[in-house]
C-alpha cells in the first residue's frame, strides 16, 4: 500500500433546492462567511481554515452531493494518483480551478460519488477587519452561530461499502480504522477511513434504498463538546430540525449533533473522535452482532438515520438515478 | 404562603438489598467517602458538602427510599413547621440525632414518603489529610470517580402529584416552577419545586403502578456538563447500567445521566438547570399535549423511565405496600 | 437581622464618555440587545433575563457608576426598607419608573454609590422572532458574542469597606460570605455579600486613591467556564483590552475574565463561584497575611487591578469628587 | 526533505532523586498505572495508550531527562534513519528491548539529549478487569487524578535551538510550525516541531544557563480544557507546586497547566493546540519583538519558566555537565 498520498479533506460542494435558506443556515447558524457568488453557486468559508474557501452551495432541483475534494500530499502525489486511476481504468477529467483552488482531477468512487483531488490551492488572506491578534491564526474569531471550523469528515451511502473501502485503500493509501462486517463474512455495513491520525475523514455506510451516489452527511468540527451542546441550543431555537444528539458515537467516539439543513441535506456539528497514532494500526472489525449491542452510552439515533440521505429517494421515482435495490435484508 | 421555611435538602437515606455493591457504587463511582458504619447502615459524604454526612445506605429486603431530610431556615422555622403539621392533623415523631445530625421531626407526605426536618446539624471538620488549600472549601479535592457534590434534587413517584405539591406549598412555602396538567384540568403528571432560586429540589411525577411511596431517583450535582459526560464514561466502563443520557431535560433544563445502582435505585448525575431569580415567579404549567411534543433537543428517555421506581413493583405482589392502581389511562 | 429582604440584583446603569463604542461593546461582544434609546441613555437586555431590560448606558463626561438596582423580596419588604433608611437618617428619593421598571427608592451607601430598590417590574415578552422553543426560557438563544446572561455581581470601591458591609447587613439582611481583615483588626480590605445562596452579588474592595463612589466592575454570567474562555478569544480578536484572566478567583472561586470596555469601565465575564446552602453560614474572615499568600491556582491579577476604577482618578484632579486619601499604606 | 519518517512520540524516561514521591505523583495525581519495576526503574502507562507502557522513572542523584523515544513510520524508515545518522557521523548504539519495547537505536541531538528510535513495540492487552466496554478503546476508563493520556509533547532546553531544529528537519523530516528568531537574524529562541498534523511534539527553547541536555518539561494530554482546570484543583489540594496556568499558550495555542513534580522535573497537563492540515505549511517565524508582545490572552508565565530546567543548574557547580554559558544577553 502506498501511504501518505492524500493530506486532508478540502473543498467540497452540495446541491440544494432551496439555496437561499441553505446559505442562511450555513452563514447564520454554522457561522460560515460568504466568499463569492458565481452563477448558481455560493462559496463559503468556515472559521480558521487555511484555504480560501470551504464549501460550495449550488442550486439544483434536488439536494445531494456535488463533490468531495482532497488535497494531495504534494504535486508528485497528485500525478501518481491520476496515473493509478488511469491504470485502473477509471475515467476522470481535469477541472479548471474553482474559485482559485485547483486544477483538480475529478472521478467517481465505485458507488458513483464524485471526488476531486488537487494540489494547487489558494490561501485565505485576512483583511484588516479579519486580521487575527495571534498571527498563527488564519483569521479573527467569528463567533457567529456554531462557529464551525474545517470539514471534519464526510459520510457517503454506498451500495457496496467494501468495494469503496478497497478503492481508497488500494488507490490512495487511506487507513481504515473500523468496519462493520455482515454475517456473510463478506459484505460490510460501514467503514471509517482517514489519511491521517484522525479517526475519520471518509465514511461509507450501507445504502438501503434504490438510491446511488447519495450523501449521508457532512460534519464540521467545533472546538469542544461544550460547543456541540451550544450548537444544539442554537439549532433548536432556530427551529432547524435536529435528527439526533448531542451524544457520542460508538464508532470513532466523536461527539455529535445531527441537523437537517433547510435544503434537506444532513449536516453534523462534531467534536473529537480518537486519534490513532500507531502507524500499523489494524482495522477494528465489528461483527454485526457486536455492533448491534451498541456498547458505551448514548441513545441510538432514530431508524431513519440509517436510511435517509440526499437526494431523497422518494424523489427518484421515475429517475435514472434509481438503481436496483440490494434487497430488503441485505444490510 | 409562608416563605423561607426550608433552607435546602439535607441528609437522606436509601434502602438496598445489596449493601456492599451499593456502597461500592457510591464510593468508587460517585466518589463519596464512607464516614461511619452503624449496624445495617453506612453513612457517606459527598464532596465539599458542609454537613458531616450526606447519604445513609441501609440494608433491606428491597430497594427504595428511607427518608428525605430538609434543613430548616432556622430553629424557629422548625418549630413553626411542626406546629403546622400538628394543626393539619399530620402525625409525626421526633427522631434522635442520626450520626450527629438532628434531632429531626419525621412525617409522611400525602403519598407516604418519609421526610424529616431538622435544624441542628454537625459540620464536617477536615483532617490534616483532607484540609483544602483554599480554606473556604470544606475539604481537599477528592476526584475519585464522578466526584459528586451535594444532593441536587430528589424525584418521588406519587399517586396524587397535585396533593403532594399543595402539601409542600401550603405547609413549607416551597415554590413550584413547573407542573404538567392532565387533560382533565385537575390532575397533574409532574411538579418541580424548590426552596430557593434553584430550579428544582423536590420533584413529584405520577405513579403509574400499584406502588406507593416509591423513589424515582436521587440526583447529585457535579461541576459542569463535561463532568456529566465524564461520569458516563466511568459508569459505562464499570458496567453500571445507564438508563438514559447524557442529555438535557426539558423541565428545568438540567443536564443529566441516569444510572441504576446495583441495588436497583435510580441515581442521577446532574449539572445545571435554570435559576429562578424572580421572587414572584409564576409556575409554568405544561399541558399534556405541549409536554408530549418535547420541545428542545435530546433523545427522550426510554418508556420504563416513566414507570420504574423502587421498590420494584413486581416485588410487591403479595404485599401490603400494594395499593390500588389509578387505572391504566390515568396519567 | 432581618433576612430575605432583597431578591436579586436588578437593573443598573453605567456612565461612559464614549457611548457609541460602549454600546457596540455590549451589543456586539457581550451579546446584549438594545431595547430602547431615550435621550442620552440606551437600555440593553442580556440574554434570558426575565425583566424587560438589564443595563442602562448613559453618555457622560466620564466613566463610572450610574446606579445599582435591587429587586426586593416583595412589596412589603420594599416599604420596610424605605422605613429603615428613614429611621437611620439616610436620605432618599422616589424615582419614577425607568423604562417600565419601578418606581424605585434611590439612596446612597456610606461611600456614596447610588442604589435603587424596587418591587414593580416589567417582564420581557418575546416577539414572534425571539420566542424560545422551550417555553420556560425567556427568549430564543441569541448566541452573539459572549452571550452573557444576568448581572452576576457588582464590585464597588469603598473608602470604608466595613461600614458599607454593616450597612447592607443591618439594613437589608445581606449575608457576607467572605471578608479580608486588615492587621489592625478593624478595617476591612474586601467583603463579599449576597441576598441568596449565590456566593456573591455585591462586593466592596478598598478604595486606595482619592476617589469616592467609584465602580470597580460589573460582572455578567455565562453558562460555563468554556464560555469564559471563548469570551477571551472574542475580546482578544476584537482588540478589547483584557486586564486579567481567564482564571479562577480565590474569593468565592468564580472563573473570570476582566476587560476594559471602550468607555473605561471594567467589565467581567464570569462563571460559577460556590453556592452557600447553610442558612447559618458564618463569614470566612481572611487575615491580610493569609490572603496575600493567594492559595489555590491562577496567576494574580496585575497591580492596577487593585487601584483602577471609574471614574478614573486622574481625571478628578480639580474636582469635588476628590476626597482625602486614607494614606498610602492604609489598605 | 524526506517526510513521514517518524510516527509519534513513544516511550520516554525521566530521572528523579525522589523516586517514591515521583511515582506517587504520576500514579495518584496524573493517574498513570504502574506496569513493572526493574532495579531502580519503574514503568508506568498513561490512560488509553496503545503501547504497553509510556514512562520510565529511574532513581538518580538528580532530576532530568533519561531519553525521548520516537516510533518510526515503519521498519524500513528505522533502518533509513540509522543510516542517515551514520552517514552524518553521529554516533549511536542499539539498545535491547526495554520492558518489551524495542530494540531501539540511541543517539544524541546536537545539545546532548538522548533520543531513541524504534519500530518494534508491544501493545497493551487489557485484563478482564481493565477490558473497556467499547472495544476500540485500549482499556477501561481509569479516572484517577488527572487521568492523562499519551505524551503530547516534550520541551528540551538547547544551547543552539537552530542546530537542533535543523537536525530533526534534515534527518527525520519533522515539520516546524513556529520559531522565534533573535534580532541577529540567525539564532533562534524557540522551535515547535511535529511529525504529524499536531502542532507540536518536540519543542526546543533556548538554554540560558551553564546547563546542557536539560529537560524543560514533558506534557501529557487530557480530553478537554475542563480537564486541565480540574487537574489544577487536584494539584493545588495535593500541595504540588503549580508554576503557571491554567492558561493558553501563544505558540501552538494549547491550554496548559505547569507543575513541578516532587523530584523537580516540570510536568505539563495539556489540551489542544492547533492542527496543521496543510502539507506545505510554512513555518511561522516570530521576531523577538513580536513575540515579546505576547498577543492573545493569558497571564505570562513567571520569569523562572524561561530558566528553570532539570537537572537544576545550581546542582551542577562542580560538574562536567557544566558548559560555558552563551552569555547573559544571548537569548
PDB file of N, CA and C in Angstrom, chain A residues 3-4 7-8 50 71-74 77 119 123 133-137 150 178 196-198 223 225 248-250 252-253 271 274-282 284 286 295-296, chain D residues 3-4 7-8 50 71-74 77 119 123 133-137 150 178 196-198 223 225 248-250 253 271 274-282 284 286 295-296:
ATOM      1  N   UNK A   3       1.407   4.797   1.052  1.00  0.00           N
ATOM      2  CA  UNK A   3       0.816   5.659   2.076  1.00  0.00           C
ATOM      3  C   UNK A   3       1.091   7.134   1.803  1.00  0.00           C
ATOM      4  N   UNK A   4       0.458   7.973   2.600  1.00  0.00           N
ATOM      5  CA  UNK A   4       0.752   9.405   2.596  1.00  0.00           C
ATOM      6  C   UNK A   4       0.563  10.028   1.215  1.00  0.00           C
ATOM      7  N   UNK A   7      -3.561  14.471   1.828  1.00  0.00           N
ATOM      8  CA  UNK A   7      -3.254  15.197   3.062  1.00  0.00           C
ATOM      9  C   UNK A   7      -4.475  15.419   3.934  1.00  0.00           C
ATOM     10  N   UNK A   8      -5.548  15.843   3.306  1.00  0.00           N
ATOM     11  CA  UNK A   8      -6.730  16.167   4.097  1.00  0.00           C
ATOM     12  C   UNK A   8      -7.904  16.429   3.173  1.00  0.00           C
ATOM     13  N   UNK A  50      -7.389  27.243   6.325  1.00  0.00           N
ATOM     14  CA  UNK A  50      -6.315  27.971   5.647  1.00  0.00           C
ATOM     15  C   UNK A  50      -6.605  28.205   4.176  1.00  0.00           C
ATOM     16  N   UNK A  71      -7.042  17.365  -0.780  1.00  0.00           N
ATOM     17  CA  UNK A  71      -5.766  17.920  -1.188  1.00  0.00           C
ATOM     18  C   UNK A  71      -4.731  16.810  -1.051  1.00  0.00           C
ATOM     19  N   UNK A  72      -3.899  16.642  -2.096  1.00  0.00           N
ATOM     20  CA  UNK A  72      -2.884  15.579  -2.053  1.00  0.00           C
ATOM     21  C   UNK A  72      -1.713  16.012  -1.175  1.00  0.00           C
ATOM     22  N   UNK A  73      -0.824  15.067  -0.932  1.00  0.00           N
ATOM     23  CA  UNK A  73       0.303  15.348  -0.042  1.00  0.00           C
ATOM     24  C   UNK A  73       1.412  16.122  -0.763  1.00  0.00           C
ATOM     25  N   UNK A  74       1.284  16.277  -2.074  1.00  0.00           N
ATOM     26  CA  UNK A  74       2.288  17.011  -2.841  1.00  0.00           C
ATOM     27  C   UNK A  74       1.894  16.970  -4.318  1.00  0.00           C
ATOM     28  N   UNK A  77       2.443  13.459  -5.775  1.00  0.00           N
ATOM     29  CA  UNK A  77       1.416  12.511  -5.358  1.00  0.00           C
ATOM     30  C   UNK A  77       0.146  12.692  -6.203  1.00  0.00           C
ATOM     31  N   UNK A 119      -3.723  19.693  -5.948  1.00  0.00           N
ATOM     32  CA  UNK A 119      -2.572  20.135  -5.160  1.00  0.00           C
ATOM     33  C   UNK A 119      -2.564  21.650  -4.995  1.00  0.00           C
ATOM     34  N   UNK A 123      -4.565  30.343  -0.496  1.00  0.00           N
ATOM     35  CA  UNK A 123      -4.696  30.564   0.939  1.00  0.00           C
ATOM     36  C   UNK A 123      -5.541  31.792   1.228  1.00  0.00           C
ATOM     37  N   UNK A 133      -5.475  38.472  16.122  1.00  0.00           N
ATOM     38  CA  UNK A 133      -4.474  39.062  17.016  1.00  0.00           C
ATOM     39  C   UNK A 133      -3.281  38.120  17.180  1.00  0.00           C
ATOM     40  N   UNK A 134      -3.526  36.815  17.161  1.00  0.00           N
ATOM     41  CA  UNK A 134      -2.413  35.854  17.160  1.00  0.00           C
ATOM     42  C   UNK A 134      -2.145  35.507  15.702  1.00  0.00           C
ATOM     43  N   UNK A 135      -0.947  35.847  15.211  1.00  0.00           N
ATOM     44  CA  UNK A 135      -0.737  35.755  13.762  1.00  0.00           C
ATOM     45  C   UNK A 135      -0.692  34.329  13.220  1.00  0.00           C
ATOM     46  N   UNK A 136      -0.634  33.333  14.069  1.00  0.00           N
ATOM     47  CA  UNK A 136      -0.693  31.957  13.565  1.00  0.00           C
ATOM     48  C   UNK A 136      -2.126  31.507  13.328  1.00  0.00           C
ATOM     49  N   UNK A 137      -3.089  32.302  13.738  1.00  0.00           N
ATOM     50  CA  UNK A 137      -4.458  32.029  13.320  1.00  0.00           C
ATOM     51  C   UNK A 137      -4.665  32.543  11.907  1.00  0.00           C
ATOM     52  N   UNK A 150     -13.062  23.501  10.155  1.00  0.00           N
ATOM     53  CA  UNK A 150     -12.878  22.710   8.942  1.00  0.00           C
ATOM     54  C   UNK A 150     -13.891  21.558   8.824  1.00  0.00           C
ATOM     55  N   UNK A 178     -12.095   1.384  11.350  1.00  0.00           N
ATOM     56  CA  UNK A 178     -13.171   0.491  11.796  1.00  0.00           C
ATOM     57  C   UNK A 178     -14.011   0.069  10.597  1.00  0.00           C
ATOM     58  N   UNK A 196      -4.928  10.399   7.922  1.00  0.00           N
ATOM     59  CA  UNK A 196      -4.026  10.900   8.969  1.00  0.00           C
ATOM     60  C   UNK A 196      -4.292  10.192  10.291  1.00  0.00           C
ATOM     61  N   UNK A 197      -3.828  10.790  11.381  1.00  0.00           N
ATOM     62  CA  UNK A 197      -4.065  10.204  12.697  1.00  0.00           C
ATOM     63  C   UNK A 197      -5.497  10.423  13.181  1.00  0.00           C
ATOM     64  N   UNK A 198      -6.223  11.256  12.487  1.00  0.00           N
ATOM     65  CA  UNK A 198      -7.620  11.466  12.884  1.00  0.00           C
ATOM     66  C   UNK A 198      -8.446  10.213  12.616  1.00  0.00           C
ATOM     67  N   UNK A 223     -14.820  23.285  18.572  1.00  0.00           N
ATOM     68  CA  UNK A 223     -13.666  23.275  19.481  1.00  0.00           C
ATOM     69  C   UNK A 223     -13.807  22.331  20.673  1.00  0.00           C
ATOM     70  N   UNK A 225     -16.805  19.665  23.186  1.00  0.00           N
ATOM     71  CA  UNK A 225     -18.136  19.090  23.353  1.00  0.00           C
ATOM     72  C   UNK A 225     -19.121  20.169  23.818  1.00  0.00           C
ATOM     73  N   UNK A 248     -22.700  10.689  21.862  1.00  0.00           N
ATOM     74  CA  UNK A 248     -21.374  10.179  21.496  1.00  0.00           C
ATOM     75  C   UNK A 248     -21.516   8.976  20.586  1.00  0.00           C
ATOM     76  N   UNK A 249     -20.771   8.977  19.521  1.00  0.00           N
ATOM     77  CA  UNK A 249     -20.756   7.847  18.605  1.00  0.00           C
ATOM     78  C   UNK A 249     -20.011   6.654  19.195  1.00  0.00           C
ATOM     79  N   UNK A 250     -20.436   5.476  18.816  1.00  0.00           N
ATOM     80  CA  UNK A 250     -19.667   4.283  19.159  1.00  0.00           C
ATOM     81  C   UNK A 250     -18.451   4.188  18.238  1.00  0.00           C
ATOM     82  N   UNK A 252     -15.473   5.491  16.312  1.00  0.00           N
ATOM     83  CA  UNK A 252     -14.554   6.639  16.398  1.00  0.00           C
ATOM     84  C   UNK A 252     -14.780   7.474  17.660  1.00  0.00           C
ATOM     85  N   UNK A 253     -15.962   7.389  18.250  1.00  0.00           N
ATOM     86  CA  UNK A 253     -16.240   8.020  19.542  1.00  0.00           C
ATOM     87  C   UNK A 253     -16.280   9.544  19.527  1.00  0.00           C
ATOM     88  N   UNK A 271     -17.366  17.082  17.399  1.00  0.00           N
ATOM     89  CA  UNK A 271     -16.112  17.300  18.122  1.00  0.00           C
ATOM     90  C   UNK A 271     -15.504  15.967  18.514  1.00  0.00           C
ATOM     91  N   UNK A 274     -11.330   9.678  18.381  1.00  0.00           N
ATOM     92  CA  UNK A 274      -9.958   9.355  18.822  1.00  0.00           C
ATOM     93  C   UNK A 274      -8.926   9.680  17.749  1.00  0.00           C
ATOM     94  N   UNK A 275      -7.696   9.812  18.188  1.00  0.00           N
ATOM     95  CA  UNK A 275      -6.551   9.884  17.281  1.00  0.00           C
ATOM     96  C   UNK A 275      -5.900   8.504  17.282  1.00  0.00           C
ATOM     97  N   UNK A 276      -5.469   8.071  16.130  1.00  0.00           N
ATOM     98  CA  UNK A 276      -4.813   6.760  16.035  1.00  0.00           C
ATOM     99  C   UNK A 276      -3.352   6.995  15.682  1.00  0.00           C
ATOM    100  N   UNK A 277      -2.491   6.892  16.690  1.00  0.00           N
ATOM    101  CA  UNK A 277      -1.089   7.212  16.490  1.00  0.00           C
ATOM    102  C   UNK A 277      -0.300   6.075  15.851  1.00  0.00           C
ATOM    103  N   UNK A 278      -0.714   4.828  16.076  1.00  0.00           N
ATOM    104  CA  UNK A 278       0.082   3.693  15.606  1.00  0.00           C
ATOM    105  C   UNK A 278       0.100   3.646  14.083  1.00  0.00           C
ATOM    106  N   UNK A 279       1.279   3.651  13.493  1.00  0.00           N
ATOM    107  CA  UNK A 279       1.343   3.599  12.029  1.00  0.00           C
ATOM    108  C   UNK A 279       0.901   2.235  11.490  1.00  0.00           C
ATOM    109  N   UNK A 280       0.912   1.239  12.356  1.00  0.00           N
ATOM    110  CA  UNK A 280       0.481  -0.100  11.946  1.00  0.00           C
ATOM    111  C   UNK A 280      -0.829  -0.480  12.629  1.00  0.00           C
ATOM    112  N   UNK A 281      -1.634   0.526  12.873  1.00  0.00           N
ATOM    113  CA  UNK A 281      -2.941   0.293  13.499  1.00  0.00           C
ATOM    114  C   UNK A 281      -3.754  -0.675  12.645  1.00  0.00           C
ATOM    115  N   UNK A 282      -4.225  -1.742  13.226  1.00  0.00           N
ATOM    116  CA  UNK A 282      -5.098  -2.649  12.475  1.00  0.00           C
ATOM    117  C   UNK A 282      -6.536  -2.145  12.495  1.00  0.00           C
ATOM    118  N   UNK A 284     -10.247  -2.243  13.217  1.00  0.00           N
ATOM    119  CA  UNK A 284     -11.123  -2.957  14.130  1.00  0.00           C
ATOM    120  C   UNK A 284     -12.369  -3.392  13.360  1.00  0.00           C
ATOM    121  N   UNK A 286     -16.000  -4.850  13.470  1.00  0.00           N
ATOM    122  CA  UNK A 286     -17.183  -5.156  14.261  1.00  0.00           C
ATOM    123  C   UNK A 286     -17.958  -6.281  13.579  1.00  0.00           C
ATOM    124  N   UNK A 295     -22.324  -0.885  22.420  1.00  0.00           N
ATOM    125  CA  UNK A 295     -21.701  -0.695  23.736  1.00  0.00           C
ATOM    126  C   UNK A 295     -21.439   0.786  23.979  1.00  0.00           C
ATOM    127  N   UNK A 296     -21.210   1.121  25.241  1.00  0.00           N
ATOM    128  CA  UNK A 296     -20.977   2.524  25.581  1.00  0.00           C
ATOM    129  C   UNK A 296     -22.279   3.204  25.912  1.00  0.00           C
TER     130      UNK A 296
ATOM    131  N   UNK D   3      10.048  13.019   4.139  1.00  0.00           N
ATOM    132  CA  UNK D   3       8.960  13.174   5.102  1.00  0.00           C
ATOM    133  C   UNK D   3       8.473  11.817   5.616  1.00  0.00           C
ATOM    134  N   UNK D   4       7.602  11.887   6.612  1.00  0.00           N
ATOM    135  CA  UNK D   4       6.895  10.693   7.096  1.00  0.00           C
ATOM    136  C   UNK D   4       7.859   9.596   7.559  1.00  0.00           C
ATOM    137  N   UNK D   7       6.590   8.390  13.379  1.00  0.00           N
ATOM    138  CA  UNK D   7       5.129   8.349  13.523  1.00  0.00           C
ATOM    139  C   UNK D   7       4.621   9.158  14.702  1.00  0.00           C
ATOM    140  N   UNK D   8       5.282   8.994  15.830  1.00  0.00           N
ATOM    141  CA  UNK D   8       4.788   9.671  17.031  1.00  0.00           C
ATOM    142  C   UNK D   8       5.795   9.513  18.154  1.00  0.00           C
ATOM    143  N   UNK D  50      -1.701   2.898  23.336  1.00  0.00           N
ATOM    144  CA  UNK D  50      -1.732   1.546  22.776  1.00  0.00           C
ATOM    145  C   UNK D  50      -0.491   0.728  23.108  1.00  0.00           C
ATOM    146  N   UNK D  71       8.552   6.405  17.809  1.00  0.00           N
ATOM    147  CA  UNK D  71       8.301   5.238  16.981  1.00  0.00           C
ATOM    148  C   UNK D  71       8.380   5.675  15.521  1.00  0.00           C
ATOM    149  N   UNK D  72       9.114   4.919  14.711  1.00  0.00           N
ATOM    150  CA  UNK D  72       9.251   5.288  13.302  1.00  0.00           C
ATOM    151  C   UNK D  72       7.980   4.912  12.543  1.00  0.00           C
ATOM    152  N   UNK D  73       7.925   5.343  11.295  1.00  0.00           N
ATOM    153  CA  UNK D  73       6.723   5.116  10.491  1.00  0.00           C
ATOM    154  C   UNK D  73       6.706   3.693   9.919  1.00  0.00           C
ATOM    155  N   UNK D  74       7.798   2.954  10.087  1.00  0.00           N
ATOM    156  CA  UNK D  74       7.859   1.590   9.583  1.00  0.00           C
ATOM    157  C   UNK D  74       9.238   1.022   9.874  1.00  0.00           C
ATOM    158  N   UNK D  77      11.856   2.641   7.561  1.00  0.00           N
ATOM    159  CA  UNK D  77      12.198   4.003   7.960  1.00  0.00           C
ATOM    160  C   UNK D  77      13.200   3.983   9.117  1.00  0.00           C
ATOM    161  N   UNK D 119      11.043   0.596  16.056  1.00  0.00           N
ATOM    162  CA  UNK D 119       9.863   0.170  15.306  1.00  0.00           C
ATOM    163  C   UNK D 119       9.062  -0.872  16.074  1.00  0.00           C
ATOM    164  N   UNK D 123       2.017  -4.137  22.350  1.00  0.00           N
ATOM    165  CA  UNK D 123       0.727  -3.499  22.605  1.00  0.00           C
ATOM    166  C   UNK D 123       0.174  -3.895  23.964  1.00  0.00           C
ATOM    167  N   UNK D 133     -15.490  -1.239  27.677  1.00  0.00           N
ATOM    168  CA  UNK D 133     -16.788  -1.639  27.136  1.00  0.00           C
ATOM    169  C   UNK D 133     -16.851  -1.363  25.635  1.00  0.00           C
ATOM    170  N   UNK D 134     -16.221  -0.296  25.181  1.00  0.00           N
ATOM    171  CA  UNK D 134     -16.110  -0.061  23.742  1.00  0.00           C
ATOM    172  C   UNK D 134     -14.791  -0.670  23.293  1.00  0.00           C
ATOM    173  N   UNK D 135     -14.844  -1.674  22.442  1.00  0.00           N
ATOM    174  CA  UNK D 135     -13.622  -2.449  22.182  1.00  0.00           C
ATOM    175  C   UNK D 135     -12.552  -1.695  21.402  1.00  0.00           C
ATOM    176  N   UNK D 136     -12.875  -0.543  20.844  1.00  0.00           N
ATOM    177  CA  UNK D 136     -11.823   0.233  20.181  1.00  0.00           C
ATOM    178  C   UNK D 136     -11.013   1.060  21.177  1.00  0.00           C
ATOM    179  N   UNK D 137     -11.453   1.105  22.412  1.00  0.00           N
ATOM    180  CA  UNK D 137     -10.589   1.680  23.435  1.00  0.00           C
ATOM    181  C   UNK D 137      -9.539   0.667  23.844  1.00  0.00           C
ATOM    182  N   UNK D 150      -1.771  10.080  26.372  1.00  0.00           N
ATOM    183  CA  UNK D 150      -0.434   9.964  25.788  1.00  0.00           C
ATOM    184  C   UNK D 150       0.439  11.192  26.053  1.00  0.00           C
ATOM    185  N   UNK D 178       6.445  26.681  14.192  1.00  0.00           N
ATOM    186  CA  UNK D 178       6.757  28.035  14.655  1.00  0.00           C
ATOM    187  C   UNK D 178       8.208  28.092  15.135  1.00  0.00           C
ATOM    188  N   UNK D 196       3.496  15.131  12.591  1.00  0.00           N
ATOM    189  CA  UNK D 196       2.126  14.916  12.103  1.00  0.00           C
ATOM    190  C   UNK D 196       1.375  16.233  11.999  1.00  0.00           C
ATOM    191  N   UNK D 197       0.057  16.161  11.930  1.00  0.00           N
ATOM    192  CA  UNK D 197      -0.758  17.372  11.865  1.00  0.00           C
ATOM    193  C   UNK D 197      -0.862  18.077  13.211  1.00  0.00           C
ATOM    194  N   UNK D 198      -0.414  17.412  14.264  1.00  0.00           N
ATOM    195  CA  UNK D 198      -0.455  18.068  15.567  1.00  0.00           C
ATOM    196  C   UNK D 198       0.548  19.215  15.619  1.00  0.00           C
ATOM    197  N   UNK D 223      -8.403  15.326  27.950  1.00  0.00           N
ATOM    198  CA  UNK D 223      -9.503  15.306  26.983  1.00  0.00           C
ATOM    199  C   UNK D 223     -10.072  16.671  26.634  1.00  0.00           C
ATOM    200  N   UNK D 225     -10.236  21.251  27.889  1.00  0.00           N
ATOM    201  CA  UNK D 225      -9.747  22.328  28.744  1.00  0.00           C
ATOM    202  C   UNK D 225     -10.333  22.186  30.146  1.00  0.00           C
ATOM    203  N   UNK D 248      -3.570  29.758  28.300  1.00  0.00           N
ATOM    204  CA  UNK D 248      -3.413  29.381  26.901  1.00  0.00           C
ATOM    205  C   UNK D 248      -2.070  29.871  26.366  1.00  0.00           C
ATOM    206  N   UNK D 249      -1.363  28.997  25.696  1.00  0.00           N
ATOM    207  CA  UNK D 249      -0.097  29.357  25.091  1.00  0.00           C
ATOM    208  C   UNK D 249      -0.306  30.222  23.858  1.00  0.00           C
ATOM    209  N   UNK D 250       0.648  31.091  23.610  1.00  0.00           N
ATOM    210  CA  UNK D 250       0.651  31.816  22.344  1.00  0.00           C
ATOM    211  C   UNK D 250       1.141  30.888  21.230  1.00  0.00           C
ATOM    212  N   UNK D 253      -0.945  27.457  20.749  1.00  0.00           N
ATOM    213  CA  UNK D 253      -2.258  27.775  21.338  1.00  0.00           C
ATOM    214  C   UNK D 253      -2.898  26.645  22.146  1.00  0.00           C
ATOM    215  N   UNK D 271      -3.989  20.418  26.902  1.00  0.00           N
ATOM    216  CA  UNK D 271      -5.063  20.086  25.971  1.00  0.00           C
ATOM    217  C   UNK D 271      -4.997  21.013  24.775  1.00  0.00           C
ATOM    218  N   UNK D 274      -3.357  23.821  17.952  1.00  0.00           N
ATOM    219  CA  UNK D 274      -3.977  23.692  16.635  1.00  0.00           C
ATOM    220  C   UNK D 274      -3.500  22.456  15.890  1.00  0.00           C
ATOM    221  N   UNK D 275      -4.271  22.057  14.909  1.00  0.00           N
ATOM    222  CA  UNK D 275      -3.840  21.037  13.952  1.00  0.00           C
ATOM    223  C   UNK D 275      -3.425  21.781  12.684  1.00  0.00           C
ATOM    224  N   UNK D 276      -2.388  21.326  12.050  1.00  0.00           N
ATOM    225  CA  UNK D 276      -1.928  21.956  10.815  1.00  0.00           C
ATOM    226  C   UNK D 276      -2.134  20.973   9.674  1.00  0.00           C
ATOM    227  N   UNK D 277      -3.199  21.211   8.913  1.00  0.00           N
ATOM    228  CA  UNK D 277      -3.551  20.250   7.872  1.00  0.00           C
ATOM    229  C   UNK D 277      -2.722  20.429   6.606  1.00  0.00           C
ATOM    230  N   UNK D 278      -2.269  21.647   6.328  1.00  0.00           N
ATOM    231  CA  UNK D 278      -1.603  21.907   5.050  1.00  0.00           C
ATOM    232  C   UNK D 278      -0.283  21.147   4.968  1.00  0.00           C
ATOM    233  N   UNK D 279      -0.106  20.335   3.938  1.00  0.00           N
ATOM    234  CA  UNK D 279       1.157  19.594   3.817  1.00  0.00           C
ATOM    235  C   UNK D 279       2.331  20.515   3.479  1.00  0.00           C
ATOM    236  N   UNK D 280       2.017  21.690   2.982  1.00  0.00           N
ATOM    237  CA  UNK D 280       3.068  22.656   2.651  1.00  0.00           C
ATOM    238  C   UNK D 280       3.021  23.849   3.602  1.00  0.00           C
ATOM    239  N   UNK D 281       2.598  23.577   4.810  1.00  0.00           N
ATOM    240  CA  UNK D 281       2.523  24.646   5.816  1.00  0.00           C
ATOM    241  C   UNK D 281       3.903  25.259   6.006  1.00  0.00           C
ATOM    242  N   UNK D 282       4.003  26.561   5.875  1.00  0.00           N
ATOM    243  CA  UNK D 282       5.276  27.229   6.137  1.00  0.00           C
ATOM    244  C   UNK D 282       5.430  27.490   7.626  1.00  0.00           C
ATOM    245  N   UNK D 284       5.900  29.528  10.801  1.00  0.00           N
ATOM    246  CA  UNK D 284       5.674  30.910  11.190  1.00  0.00           C
ATOM    247  C   UNK D 284       6.867  31.374  12.014  1.00  0.00           C
ATOM    248  N   UNK D 286       8.412  34.062  14.376  1.00  0.00           N
ATOM    249  CA  UNK D 286       8.199  35.223  15.245  1.00  0.00           C
ATOM    250  C   UNK D 286       9.490  36.031  15.309  1.00  0.00           C
ATOM    251  N   UNK D 295       0.802  38.468  22.023  1.00  0.00           N
ATOM    252  CA  UNK D 295      -0.576  38.737  21.624  1.00  0.00           C
ATOM    253  C   UNK D 295      -1.504  37.648  22.168  1.00  0.00           C
ATOM    254  N   UNK D 296      -2.781  37.953  22.164  1.00  0.00           N
ATOM    255  CA  UNK D 296      -3.740  36.985  22.690  1.00  0.00           C
ATOM    256  C   UNK D 296      -3.939  37.216  24.174  1.00  0.00           C
TER     257      UNK D 296
END
